[in-house]
Coordinates of C-alpha atoms in Angstrom, one line a residue:
Q1 CA -10.5 12.8 -12.2
V2 CA -9.1 10.3 -9.7
Q3 CA -5.8 11.2 -8.4
V4 CA -3.9 8.9 -6.1
R5 CA -0.6 10.1 -4.7
E6 CA 2.1 8.3 -2.6
S7 CA 4.8 10.0 -0.4
G8 CA 7.1 8.8 2.4
G9 CA 9.5 6.7 0.4
G10 CA 13.2 7.0 0.7
L11 CA 16.4 5.2 1.9
V12 CA 16.6 3.5 5.2
Q13 CA 19.0 1.2 6.8
V14 CA 18.5 -2.5 7.5
G15 CA 16.1 -2.8 10.5
G16 CA 14.7 0.6 10.1
S17 CA 11.1 1.9 9.4
L18 CA 9.3 4.0 7.0
R19 CA 5.7 5.2 6.9
L20 CA 4.1 5.6 3.3
S21 CA 1.1 7.7 2.9
C22 CA -1.4 7.3 0.1
T23 CA -3.9 10.2 -0.5
V24 CA -6.7 9.8 -2.9
S25 CA -9.1 12.3 -4.4
G26 CA -11.8 12.4 -7.2
L27 CA -13.9 9.6 -5.8
S28 CA -15.7 8.8 -2.7
F29 CA -12.8 7.6 -0.6
D30 CA -14.7 5.8 2.0
D31 CA -16.4 3.6 -0.7
Y32 CA -13.2 2.1 -1.7
A33 CA -10.6 -0.4 -0.5
V34 CA -7.0 0.6 -0.8
G35 CA -4.0 -1.7 -1.6
W36 CA -0.3 -1.3 -1.7
F37 CA 1.8 -3.0 -4.3
R38 CA 5.4 -3.2 -5.0
R39 CA 7.9 -4.1 -7.6
T40 CA 11.1 -5.7 -6.5
R41 CA 14.1 -7.3 -8.2
E42 CA 12.3 -10.7 -7.6
K43 CA 8.8 -9.8 -8.5
E44 CA 7.4 -7.5 -11.3
R45 CA 4.5 -6.8 -9.1
E46 CA 2.9 -8.1 -6.0
E47 CA 0.2 -6.9 -3.7
I48 CA 1.5 -6.6 -0.4
S49 CA -1.5 -5.3 1.6
C50 CA -5.1 -4.3 1.3
I51 CA -7.5 -2.6 3.6
D52 CA -11.3 -2.5 3.3
W53 CA -13.4 0.7 3.0
I54 CA -13.8 1.3 6.8
G55 CA -10.5 0.0 8.0
T56 CA -11.7 -3.0 10.0
R57 CA -10.3 -5.6 7.8
T58 CA -6.7 -6.0 6.1
Y59 CA -4.8 -8.5 4.1
Y60 CA -1.0 -8.9 4.1
I61 CA 1.2 -11.3 2.2
D62 CA 3.2 -13.5 4.4
S63 CA 6.5 -12.0 3.9
V64 CA 5.4 -8.6 5.5
K65 CA 3.0 -10.0 8.1
G66 CA 4.1 -8.7 11.6
R67 CA 6.2 -6.0 10.1
F68 CA 4.0 -3.9 8.0
T69 CA 0.7 -2.2 9.4
L70 CA -1.9 -0.8 7.1
S71 CA -4.4 1.8 8.3
R72 CA -6.6 4.7 7.0
D73 CA -8.0 7.9 8.0
N74 CA -11.2 8.4 6.0
N75 CA -11.6 12.1 7.1
N76 CA -8.3 12.8 5.6
K77 CA -8.7 10.5 2.5
T78 CA -5.4 8.8 3.4
V79 CA -4.1 5.4 3.9
Y80 CA -0.9 4.8 5.7
L81 CA 1.4 1.7 5.4
Q82 CA 4.0 1.5 8.4
M83 CA 6.8 -0.6 7.6
N84 CA 9.1 -1.9 10.4
N85 CA 12.3 -4.1 10.4
L86 CA 12.9 -3.5 6.9
S87 CA 15.2 -5.7 4.8
P88 CA 17.0 -5.3 1.4
R89 CA 14.4 -7.6 0.0
D90 CA 12.0 -4.8 0.7
T91 CA 13.6 -2.5 -1.8
G92 CA 11.4 -1.6 -4.5
I93 CA 8.9 0.7 -5.9
Y94 CA 5.7 1.0 -3.9
T95 CA 2.5 1.8 -5.5
C96 CA -0.9 2.6 -4.0
A97 CA -4.3 2.0 -5.7
A98 CA -7.8 2.6 -4.8
A99 CA -9.8 -0.5 -5.5
E100 CA -13.6 -1.3 -5.8
Y101 CA -13.6 -3.9 -3.1
F102 CA -11.9 -5.9 -0.4
N103 CA -11.5 -9.3 -1.5
G104 CA -11.1 -11.3 1.8
G105 CA -8.0 -13.2 2.0
V106 CA -6.7 -12.4 -1.5
G107 CA -6.4 -8.6 -1.2
C108 CA -8.3 -6.0 -3.2
G109 CA -10.5 -6.5 -6.1
G110 CA -12.2 -5.0 -9.0
R111 CA -11.2 -1.8 -11.0
H112 CA -8.1 0.0 -9.6
F113 CA -7.0 3.5 -9.7
W114 CA -3.4 3.7 -9.6
G115 CA -0.6 6.2 -8.2
Q116 CA 2.7 6.8 -9.7
G117 CA 4.8 4.9 -7.0
T118 CA 7.3 5.8 -4.6
Q119 CA 10.9 4.3 -4.3
V120 CA 12.0 2.5 -1.0
T121 CA 15.5 1.5 -0.8
V122 CA 16.9 -0.6 2.2
S123 CA 20.5 -0.5 2.5
S124 CA 22.6 -3.1 4.3

């Protein structure tokens, strides 16, 4: 059974930072891309970042480029999303998903295995 678990969400002030973690079990982790998605007031769901199976290629939406950094540790089956210079627009539920492949400039592709999500709240 595949399990995807997020952690690291919380409350932070404008301009602050958070690091989200996503741990995956139940599949061959280093065969999968991993993506982060979020639901905000403005959007039901958007894919904000994706990383390929080995960690050499990443994708970010424009609104987080230069502020968010995605990395992975295949030995520990964990992906990290470092979020800096946070703004209230970043408030939302952040969900991680293991995906069948990295789809270049459009994010993760194929079947996704989803986590439950973690809340990120940025206060002004």
